[in-house]
GROMACS .gro file of N, CA and C in nm:
model
  423
    1MET      N    1  -9.245  -8.517  -7.530
    1MET     CA    2  -9.145  -8.620  -7.520
    1MET      C    3  -9.202  -8.740  -7.445
    2THR      N    4  -9.171  -8.861  -7.491
    2THR     CA    5  -9.221  -8.982  -7.429
    2THR      C    6  -9.147  -9.013  -7.300
    3MET      N    7  -9.221  -9.052  -7.198
    3MET     CA    8  -9.161  -9.090  -7.072
    3MET      C    9  -9.076  -9.215  -7.091
    4ASP      N   10  -8.962  -9.222  -7.025
    4ASP     CA   11  -8.876  -9.340  -7.027
    4ASP      C   12  -8.959  -9.464  -6.992
    5ALA      N   13  -8.937  -9.573  -7.066
    5ALA     CA   14  -9.017  -9.695  -7.048
    5ALA      C   15  -9.006  -9.751  -6.907
    6ALA      N   16  -8.886  -9.752  -6.850
    6ALA     CA   17  -8.867  -9.807  -6.716
    6ALA      C   18  -8.940  -9.723  -6.611
    7TRP      N   19  -8.932  -9.591  -6.625
    7TRP     CA   20  -9.000  -9.503  -6.529
    7TRP      C   21  -9.151  -9.512  -6.546
    8ALA      N   22  -9.198  -9.519  -6.668
    8ALA     CA   23  -9.342  -9.534  -6.693
    8ALA      C   24  -9.393  -9.662  -6.629
    9LEU      N   25  -9.317  -9.770  -6.641
    9LEU     CA   26  -9.357  -9.897  -6.581
    9LEU      C   27  -9.355  -9.889  -6.429
   10GLN      N   28  -9.250  -9.832  -6.371
   10GLN     CA   29  -9.244  -9.822  -6.225
   10GLN      C   30  -9.360  -9.739  -6.171
   11THR      N   31  -9.392  -9.630  -6.238
   11THR     CA   32  -9.504  -9.546  -6.197
   11THR      C   33  -9.635  -9.624  -6.202
   12ALA      N   34  -9.656  -9.698  -6.310
   12ALA     CA   35  -9.778  -9.778  -6.326
   12ALA      C   36  -9.785  -9.889  -6.220
   13LEU      N   37  -9.673  -9.952  -6.191
   13LEU     CA   38  -9.669 -10.056  -6.087
   13LEU      C   39  -9.707  -9.997  -5.952
   14TYR      N   40  -9.647  -9.885  -5.918
   14TYR     CA   41  -9.675  -9.820  -5.790
   14TYR      C   42  -9.824  -9.786  -5.780
   15ASP      N   43  -9.879  -9.728  -5.885
   15ASP     CA   44 -10.021  -9.692  -5.883
   15ASP      C   45 -10.111  -9.814  -5.870
   16ALA      N   46 -10.078  -9.922  -5.942
   16ALA     CA   47 -10.159 -10.044  -5.936
   16ALA      C   48 -10.153 -10.107  -5.797
   17LEU      N   49 -10.036 -10.109  -5.738
   17LEU     CA   50 -10.021 -10.173  -5.607
   17LEU      C   51 -10.082 -10.089  -5.495
   18THR      N   52 -10.053  -9.961  -5.493
   18THR     CA   53 -10.105  -9.877  -5.384
   18THR      C   54 -10.255  -9.853  -5.397
   19GLY      N   55 -10.310  -9.872  -5.516
   19GLY     CA   56 -10.453  -9.852  -5.537
   19GLY      C   57 -10.537  -9.977  -5.515
   20ASP      N   58 -10.477 -10.088  -5.480
   20ASP     CA   59 -10.549 -10.214  -5.464
   20ASP      C   60 -10.597 -10.230  -5.319
   21ALA      N   61 -10.729 -10.239  -5.301
   21ALA     CA   62 -10.787 -10.246  -5.167
   21ALA      C   63 -10.743 -10.371  -5.091
   22GLU      N   64 -10.734 -10.485  -5.158
   22GLU     CA   65 -10.692 -10.608  -5.090
   22GLU      C   66 -10.547 -10.600  -5.045
   23LEU      N   67 -10.461 -10.538  -5.125
   23LEU     CA   68 -10.322 -10.522  -5.085
   23LEU      C   69 -10.312 -10.423  -4.969
   24GLN      N   70 -10.396 -10.319  -4.970
   24GLN     CA   71 -10.399 -10.224  -4.859
   24GLN      C   72 -10.439 -10.294  -4.730
   25ALA      N   73 -10.532 -10.390  -4.740
   25ALA     CA   74 -10.573 -10.465  -4.620
   25ALA      C   75 -10.456 -10.545  -4.562
   26LEU      N   76 -10.365 -10.590  -4.647
   26LEU     CA   77 -10.249 -10.666  -4.601
   26LEU      C   78 -10.135 -10.578  -4.553
   27LEU      N   79 -10.116 -10.463  -4.618
   27LEU     CA   80 -10.000 -10.377  -4.592
   27LEU      C   81 -10.031 -10.252  -4.511
   28GLY      N   82 -10.157 -10.219  -4.497
   28GLY     CA   83 -10.195 -10.094  -4.433
   28GLY      C   84 -10.234  -9.993  -4.539
   29SER      N   85 -10.305  -9.890  -4.497
   29SER     CA   86 -10.350  -9.788  -4.591
   29SER      C   87 -10.295  -9.653  -4.546
   30PRO      N   88 -10.220  -9.586  -4.634
   30PRO     CA   89 -10.186  -9.627  -4.770
   30PRO      C   90 -10.091  -9.748  -4.769
   31ALA      N   91 -10.099  -9.828  -4.874
   31ALA     CA   92 -10.016  -9.948  -4.883
   31ALA      C   93  -9.869  -9.911  -4.876
   32ARG      N   94  -9.794  -9.984  -4.796
   32ARG     CA   95  -9.651  -9.957  -4.779
   32ARG      C   96  -9.573 -10.020  -4.895
   33VAL      N   97  -9.563  -9.946  -5.003
   33VAL     CA   98  -9.489  -9.986  -5.123
   33VAL      C   99  -9.384  -9.879  -5.147
   34TYR      N  100  -9.257  -9.920  -5.149
   34TYR     CA  101  -9.148  -9.824  -5.155
   34TYR      C  102  -9.049  -9.858  -5.266
   35ASP      N  103  -8.988  -9.753  -5.319
   35ASP     CA  104  -8.871  -9.767  -5.404
   35ASP      C  105  -8.750  -9.781  -5.312
   36THR      N  106  -8.735  -9.687  -5.221
   36THR     CA  107  -8.635  -9.693  -5.115
   36THR      C  108  -8.709  -9.697  -4.982
   37VAL      N  109  -8.685  -9.800  -4.904
   37VAL     CA  110  -8.757  -9.817  -4.778
   37VAL      C  111  -8.703  -9.717  -4.676
   38PRO      N  112  -8.793  -9.637  -4.616
   38PRO     CA  113  -8.747  -9.541  -4.515
   38PRO      C  114  -8.704  -9.612  -4.387
   39LYS      N  115  -8.614  -9.549  -4.312
   39LYS     CA  116  -8.574  -9.604  -4.182
   39LYS      C  117  -8.697  -9.612  -4.093
   40ASN      N  118  -8.702  -9.713  -4.012
   40ASN     CA  119  -8.810  -9.734  -3.916
   40ASN      C  120  -8.946  -9.753  -3.982
   41ALA      N  121  -8.949  -9.803  -4.105
   41ALA     CA  122  -9.076  -9.829  -4.173
   41ALA      C  123  -9.150  -9.942  -4.102
   42ALA      N  124  -9.282  -9.933  -4.102
   42ALA     CA  125  -9.365 -10.038  -4.043
   42ALA      C  126  -9.367 -10.159  -4.136
   43PHE      N  127  -9.388 -10.276  -4.078
   43PHE     CA  128  -9.397 -10.401  -4.153
   43PHE      C  129  -9.541 -10.450  -4.151
   44PRO      N  130  -9.582 -10.527  -4.249
   44PRO     CA  131  -9.509 -10.570  -4.369
   44PRO      C  132  -9.502 -10.457  -4.471
   45LEU      N  133  -9.411 -10.474  -4.566
   45LEU     CA  134  -9.396 -10.374  -4.671
   45LEU      C  135  -9.346 -10.441  -4.798
   46VAL      N  136  -9.360 -10.370  -4.909
   46VAL     CA  137  -9.311 -10.416  -5.039
   46VAL      C  138  -9.210 -10.315  -5.090
   47GLN      N  139  -9.098 -10.366  -5.138
   47GLN     CA  140  -8.998 -10.280  -5.201
   47GLN      C  141  -8.992 -10.313  -5.350
   48LEU      N  142  -9.001 -10.208  -5.432
   48LEU     CA  143  -8.976 -10.222  -5.575
   48LEU      C  144  -8.825 -10.231  -5.590
   49GLY      N  145  -8.776 -10.349  -5.619
   49GLY     CA  146  -8.633 -10.375  -5.616
   49GLY      C  147  -8.565 -10.357  -5.749
   50SER      N  148  -8.470 -10.446  -5.775
   50SER     CA  149  -8.385 -10.433  -5.893
   50SER      C  150  -8.466 -10.434  -6.022
   51VAL      N  151  -8.417 -10.357  -6.117
   51VAL     CA  152  -8.482 -10.342  -6.247
   51VAL      C  153  -8.377 -10.362  -6.355
   52ARG      N  154  -8.406 -10.451  -6.448
   52ARG     CA  155  -8.321 -10.467  -6.567
   52ARG      C  156  -8.409 -10.441  -6.688
   53MET      N  157  -8.358 -10.365  -6.781
   53MET     CA  158  -8.434 -10.332  -6.902
   53MET      C  159  -8.342 -10.348  -7.022
   54ARG      N  160  -8.397 -10.403  -7.129
   54ARG     CA  161  -8.321 -10.414  -7.253
   54ARG      C  162  -8.418 -10.408  -7.370
   55PRO      N  163  -8.369 -10.368  -7.487
   55PRO     CA  164  -8.456 -10.368  -7.604
   55PRO      C  165  -8.509 -10.509  -7.629
   56TYR      N  166  -8.635 -10.516  -7.670
   56TYR     CA  167  -8.698 -10.644  -7.698
   56TYR      C  168  -8.676 -10.677  -7.845
   57GLU      N  169  -8.596 -10.777  -7.869
   57GLU     CA  170  -8.557 -10.813  -8.005
   57GLU      C  171  -8.680 -10.845  -8.090
   58GLY      N  172  -8.685 -10.783  -8.206
   58GLY     CA  173  -8.792 -10.811  -8.301
   58GLY      C  174  -8.910 -10.716  -8.294
   59ILE      N  175  -8.913 -10.629  -8.194
   59ILE     CA  176  -9.023 -10.533  -8.182
   59ILE      C  177  -8.962 -10.394  -8.174
   60GLU      N  178  -8.980 -10.314  -8.277
   60GLU     CA  179  -8.930 -10.176  -8.278
   60GLU      C  180  -8.998 -10.098  -8.165
   61GLY      N  181  -8.918 -10.036  -8.079
   61GLY     CA  182  -8.972  -9.960  -7.966
   61GLY      C  183  -9.015 -10.049  -7.851
   62GLY      N  184  -8.983 -10.178  -7.859
   62GLY     CA  185  -9.020 -10.271  -7.753
   62GLY      C  186  -8.909 -10.286  -7.650
   63TYR      N  187  -8.948 -10.309  -7.526
   63TYR     CA  188  -8.852 -10.327  -7.417
   63TYR      C  189  -8.896 -10.443  -7.328
   64GLU      N  190  -8.797 -10.517  -7.281
   64GLU     CA  191  -8.821 -10.621  -7.181
   64GLU      C  192  -8.769 -10.569  -7.048
   65HIS      N  193  -8.851 -10.582  -6.945
   65HIS     CA  194  -8.816 -10.535  -6.811
   65HIS      C  195  -8.823 -10.655  -6.716
   66ILE      N  196  -8.722 -10.674  -6.637
   66ILE     CA  197  -8.725 -10.774  -6.530
   66ILE      C  198  -8.719 -10.696  -6.399
   67ILE      N  199  -8.824 -10.711  -6.319
   67ILE     CA  200  -8.836 -10.632  -6.196
   67ILE      C  201  -8.859 -10.725  -6.078
   68ARG      N  202  -8.785 -10.699  -5.971
   68ARG     CA  203  -8.801 -10.777  -5.848
   68ARG      C  204  -8.885 -10.697  -5.749
   69LEU      N  205  -8.985 -10.762  -5.694
   69LEU     CA  206  -9.065 -10.706  -5.586
   69LEU      C  207  -9.035 -10.789  -5.462
   70THR      N  208  -8.999 -10.723  -5.353
   70THR     CA  209  -8.962 -10.796  -5.232
   70THR      C  210  -9.054 -10.756  -5.118
   71VAL      N  211  -9.106 -10.856  -5.050
   71VAL     CA  212  -9.193 -10.838  -4.933
   71VAL      C  213  -9.108 -10.863  -4.809
   72PHE      N  214  -9.116 -10.772  -4.713
   72PHE     CA  215  -9.049 -10.790  -4.585
   72PHE      C  216  -9.155 -10.798  -4.476
   73SER      N  217  -9.143 -10.899  -4.389
   73SER     CA  218  -9.243 -10.923  -4.286
   73SER      C  219  -9.176 -10.961  -4.155
   74ARG      N  220  -9.238 -10.923  -4.046
   74ARG     CA  221  -9.192 -10.965  -3.913
   74ARG      C  222  -9.294 -11.059  -3.849
   75TRP      N  223  -9.373 -11.124  -3.930
   75TRP     CA  224  -9.481 -11.211  -3.883
   75TRP      C  225  -9.427 -11.327  -3.800
   76GLY      N  226  -9.309 -11.377  -3.834
   76GLY     CA  227  -9.254 -11.490  -3.761
   76GLY      C  228  -9.265 -11.620  -3.838
   77GLY      N  229  -9.312 -11.611  -3.958
   77GLY     CA  230  -9.325 -11.729  -4.044
   77GLY      C  231  -9.353 -11.684  -4.186
   78ARG      N  232  -9.392 -11.779  -4.269
   78ARG     CA  233  -9.414 -11.749  -4.411
   78ARG      C  234  -9.557 -11.705  -4.444
   79LYS      N  235  -9.648 -11.717  -4.349
   79LYS     CA  236  -9.789 -11.690  -4.377
   79LYS      C  237  -9.812 -11.549  -4.432
   80GLU      N  238  -9.763 -11.448  -4.362
   80GLU     CA  239  -9.787 -11.310  -4.405
   80GLU      C  240  -9.717 -11.276  -4.536
   81PRO      N  241  -9.586 -11.302  -4.550
   81PRO     CA  242  -9.524 -11.269  -4.679
   81PRO      C  243  -9.583 -11.348  -4.795
   82LYS      N  244  -9.626 -11.472  -4.769
   82LYS     CA  245  -9.688 -11.552  -4.874
   82LYS      C  246  -9.822 -11.491  -4.916
   83ALA      N  247  -9.900 -11.443  -4.822
   83ALA     CA  248 -10.027 -11.378  -4.855
   83ALA      C  249 -10.004 -11.254  -4.940
   84VAL      N  250  -9.900 -11.177  -4.906
   84VAL     CA  251  -9.871 -11.056  -4.983
   84VAL      C  252  -9.822 -11.092  -5.123
   85THR      N  253  -9.731 -11.190  -5.135
   85THR     CA  254  -9.683 -11.227  -5.269
   85THR      C  255  -9.795 -11.284  -5.354
   86GLU      N  256  -9.888 -11.357  -5.293
   86GLU     CA  257 -10.003 -11.408  -5.369
   86GLU      C  258 -10.087 -11.293  -5.423
   87ARG      N  259 -10.105 -11.190  -5.342
   87ARG     CA  260 -10.184 -11.075  -5.389
   87ARG      C  261 -10.108 -10.998  -5.497
   88LEU      N  262  -9.977 -10.982  -5.481
   88LEU     CA  263  -9.898 -10.915  -5.586
   88LEU      C  264  -9.911 -10.990  -5.718
   89ARG      N  265  -9.902 -11.121  -5.711
   89ARG     CA  266  -9.914 -11.201  -5.833
   89ARG      C  267 -10.053 -11.185  -5.894
   90ALA      N  268 -10.157 -11.184  -5.812
   90ALA     CA  269 -10.294 -11.167  -5.863
   90ALA      C  270 -10.311 -11.032  -5.932
   91ILE      N  271 -10.249 -10.928  -5.879
   91ILE     CA  272 -10.260 -10.795  -5.938
   91ILE      C  273 -10.184 -10.786  -6.070
   92LEU      N  274 -10.065 -10.844  -6.074
   92LEU     CA  275  -9.974 -10.817  -6.186
   92LEU      C  276  -9.969 -10.923  -6.296
   93GLN      N  277 -10.003 -11.048  -6.264
   93GLN     CA  278  -9.997 -11.152  -6.367
   93GLN      C  279 -10.095 -11.120  -6.479
   94ASP      N  280 -10.046 -11.111  -6.600
   94ASP     CA  281 -10.125 -11.078  -6.719
   94ASP      C  282 -10.192 -10.940  -6.712
   95ALA      N  283 -10.140 -10.852  -6.628
   95ALA     CA  284 -10.198 -10.718  -6.612
   95ALA      C  285 -10.179 -10.635  -6.739
   96ARG      N  286 -10.274 -10.551  -6.765
   96ARG     CA  287 -10.265 -10.453  -6.874
   96ARG      C  288 -10.258 -10.315  -6.809
   97LEU      N  289 -10.145 -10.287  -6.748
   97LEU     CA  290 -10.127 -10.160  -6.679
   97LEU      C  291 -10.128 -10.045  -6.778
   98THR      N  292 -10.173  -9.930  -6.732
   98THR     CA  293 -10.171  -9.809  -6.812
   98THR      C  294 -10.039  -9.738  -6.789
   99LEU      N  295  -9.960  -9.725  -6.896
   99LEU     CA  296  -9.829  -9.662  -6.890
   99LEU      C  297  -9.829  -9.536  -6.974
  100GLU      N  298  -9.771  -9.429  -6.921
  100GLU     CA  299  -9.762  -9.305  -6.997
  100GLU      C  300  -9.661  -9.321  -7.111
  101GLY      N  301  -9.710  -9.306  -7.235
  101GLY     CA  302  -9.623  -9.311  -7.352
  101GLY      C  303  -9.587  -9.450  -7.400
  102HIS      N  304  -9.641  -9.553  -7.334
  102HIS     CA  305  -9.607  -9.691  -7.368
  102HIS      C  306  -9.730  -9.779  -7.354
  103GLU      N  307  -9.724  -9.895  -7.413
  103GLU     CA  308  -9.832  -9.992  -7.402
  103GLU      C  309  -9.776 -10.120  -7.342
  104MET      N  310  -9.852 -10.180  -7.251
  104MET     CA  311  -9.813 -10.307  -7.191
  104MET      C  312  -9.846 -10.420  -7.288
  105VAL      N  313  -9.748 -10.502  -7.319
  105VAL     CA  314  -9.767 -10.615  -7.409
  105VAL      C  315  -9.782 -10.744  -7.329
  106GLN      N  316  -9.701 -10.760  -7.225
  106GLN     CA  317  -9.705 -10.883  -7.147
  106GLN      C  318  -9.658 -10.857  -7.005
  107ALA      N  319  -9.719 -10.929  -6.910
  107ALA     CA  320  -9.679 -10.924  -6.769
  107ALA      C  321  -9.684 -11.067  -6.715
  108ARG      N  322  -9.568 -11.121  -6.678
  108ARG     CA  323  -9.560 -11.260  -6.633
  108ARG      C  324  -9.466 -11.272  -6.513
  109MET      N  325  -9.510 -11.349  -6.413
  109MET     CA  326  -9.421 -11.381  -6.303
  109MET      C  327  -9.327 -11.491  -6.350
  110VAL      N  328  -9.199 -11.476  -6.320
  110VAL     CA  329  -9.101 -11.576  -6.362
  110VAL      C  330  -9.030 -11.644  -6.245
  111PHE      N  331  -9.050 -11.593  -6.122
  111PHE     CA  332  -8.976 -11.649  -6.009
  111PHE      C  333  -9.042 -11.605  -5.880
  112GLU      N  334  -9.045 -11.697  -5.782
  112GLU     CA  335  -9.091 -11.663  -5.647
  112GLU      C  336  -9.005 -11.738  -5.547
  113ASP      N  337  -8.974 -11.672  -5.437
  113ASP     CA  338  -8.888 -11.732  -5.335
  113ASP      C  339  -8.928 -11.675  -5.199
  114HIS      N  340  -8.922 -11.758  -5.096
  114HIS     CA  341  -8.948 -11.714  -4.959
  114HIS      C  342  -8.835 -11.764  -4.871
  115LEU      N  343  -8.780 -11.675  -4.788
  115LEU     CA  344  -8.669 -11.715  -4.703
  115LEU      C  345  -8.657 -11.625  -4.582
  116LYS      N  346  -8.586 -11.676  -4.482
  116LYS     CA  347  -8.555 -11.597  -4.364
  116LYS      C  348  -8.423 -11.526  -4.393
  117ILE      N  349  -8.419 -11.395  -4.368
  117ILE     CA  350  -8.295 -11.323  -4.394
  117ILE      C  351  -8.215 -11.311  -4.265
  118ARG      N  352  -8.099 -11.250  -4.271
  118ARG     CA  353  -8.006 -11.247  -4.158
  118ARG      C  354  -8.063 -11.185  -4.032
  119GLU      N  355  -8.143 -11.081  -4.050
  119GLU     CA  356  -8.204 -11.023  -3.931
  119GLU      C  357  -8.297 -11.130  -3.874
  120PRO      N  358  -8.288 -11.160  -3.746
  120PRO     CA  359  -8.351 -11.280  -3.692
  120PRO      C  360  -8.503 -11.286  -3.703
  121ASP      N  361  -8.568 -11.174  -3.709
  121ASP     CA  362  -8.714 -11.179  -3.708
  121ASP      C  363  -8.778 -11.138  -3.840
  122ILE      N  364  -8.703 -11.133  -3.949
  122ILE     CA  365  -8.759 -11.086  -4.076
  122ILE      C  366  -8.764 -11.199  -4.178
  123MET      N  367  -8.882 -11.219  -4.233
  123MET     CA  368  -8.902 -11.311  -4.345
  123MET      C  369  -8.913 -11.227  -4.471
  124GLN      N  370  -8.867 -11.284  -4.580
  124GLN     CA  371  -8.867 -11.214  -4.708
  124GLN      C  372  -8.933 -11.302  -4.814
  125GLY      N  373  -9.018 -11.241  -4.891
  125GLY     CA  374  -9.074 -11.307  -5.009
  125GLY      C  375  -9.036 -11.225  -5.130
  126SER      N  376  -8.988 -11.291  -5.233
  126SER     CA  377  -8.945 -11.219  -5.354
  126SER      C  378  -9.019 -11.273  -5.476
  127LEU      N  379  -9.059 -11.181  -5.560
  127LEU     CA  380  -9.118 -11.214  -5.689
  127LEU      C  381  -9.037 -11.144  -5.796
  128ARG      N  382  -9.016 -11.211  -5.904
  128ARG     CA  383  -8.953 -11.148  -6.020
  128ARG      C  384  -9.054 -11.154  -6.133
  129PHE      N  385  -9.080 -11.039  -6.193
  129PHE     CA  386  -9.174 -11.029  -6.305
  129PHE      C  387  -9.102 -10.987  -6.431
  130ARG      N  388  -9.152 -11.036  -6.541
  130ARG     CA  389  -9.104 -10.997  -6.675
  130ARG      C  390  -9.218 -10.921  -6.741
  131PHE      N  391  -9.190 -10.798  -6.777
  131PHE     CA  392  -9.286 -10.713  -6.848
  131PHE      C  393  -9.230 -10.681  -6.985
  132VAL      N  394  -9.315 -10.679  -7.085
  132VAL     CA  395  -9.277 -10.634  -7.218
  132VAL      C  396  -9.364 -10.513  -7.251
  133THR      N  397  -9.297 -10.403  -7.289
  133THR     CA  398  -9.368 -10.280  -7.325
  133THR      C  399  -9.326 -10.237  -7.464
  134ILE      N  400  -9.406 -10.153  -7.522
  134ILE     CA  401  -9.374 -10.095  -7.653
  134ILE      C  402  -9.413  -9.948  -7.648
  135THR      N  403  -9.331  -9.863  -7.709
  135THR     CA  404  -9.364  -9.720  -7.709
  135THR      C  405  -9.487  -9.695  -7.794
  136GLU      N  406  -9.568  -9.598  -7.754
  136GLU     CA  407  -9.690  -9.568  -7.829
  136GLU      C  408  -9.660  -9.521  -7.970
  137THR      N  409  -9.547  -9.454  -7.991
  137THR     CA  410  -9.513  -9.410  -8.126
  137THR      C  411  -9.486  -9.530  -8.216
  138ALA      N  412  -9.430  -9.638  -8.160
  138ALA     CA  413  -9.407  -9.759  -8.239
  138ALA      C  414  -9.539  -9.829  -8.269
  139VAL      N  415  -9.634  -9.823  -8.176
  139VAL     CA  416  -9.766  -9.885  -8.197
  139VAL      C  417  -9.839  -9.811  -8.308
  140ALA      N  418  -9.829  -9.677  -8.309
  140ALA     CA  419  -9.900  -9.596  -8.408
  140ALA      C  420  -9.841  -9.608  -8.548
  141ALA      N  421  -9.715  -9.645  -8.558
  141ALA     CA  422  -9.647  -9.652  -8.689
  141ALA      C  423  -9.697  -9.765  -8.776
   0.00000   0.00000   0.00000
């Protein structure tokens, strides 16, 4: 049975991010990349945030995924979260990630934002990526 496209993509994203030496230098080793951030987690960190998936019109077995990656930092300014978002973009822009049961067609950043959140010492950087995948069975057909 083919792995769900959204889960295959999340798994590939996690592997790509945690396996990147430059990102580990910024986040610590192992790289602090979470689906759900644990209490008392060290900073900086990346959270794999909201995910939207829908069939990709015109491609049988194709899916469009919009995924938010959020960086949380206590650096005291934008320097640290900006460095992390730049590295995330370098890893994922036009990436050809290996997905179980699916093929990556496109990976594009569509949005970036940096802001101070309500907690007084936390800066946040957010990236939104658009990924297009297709199931391997559709590719083989």
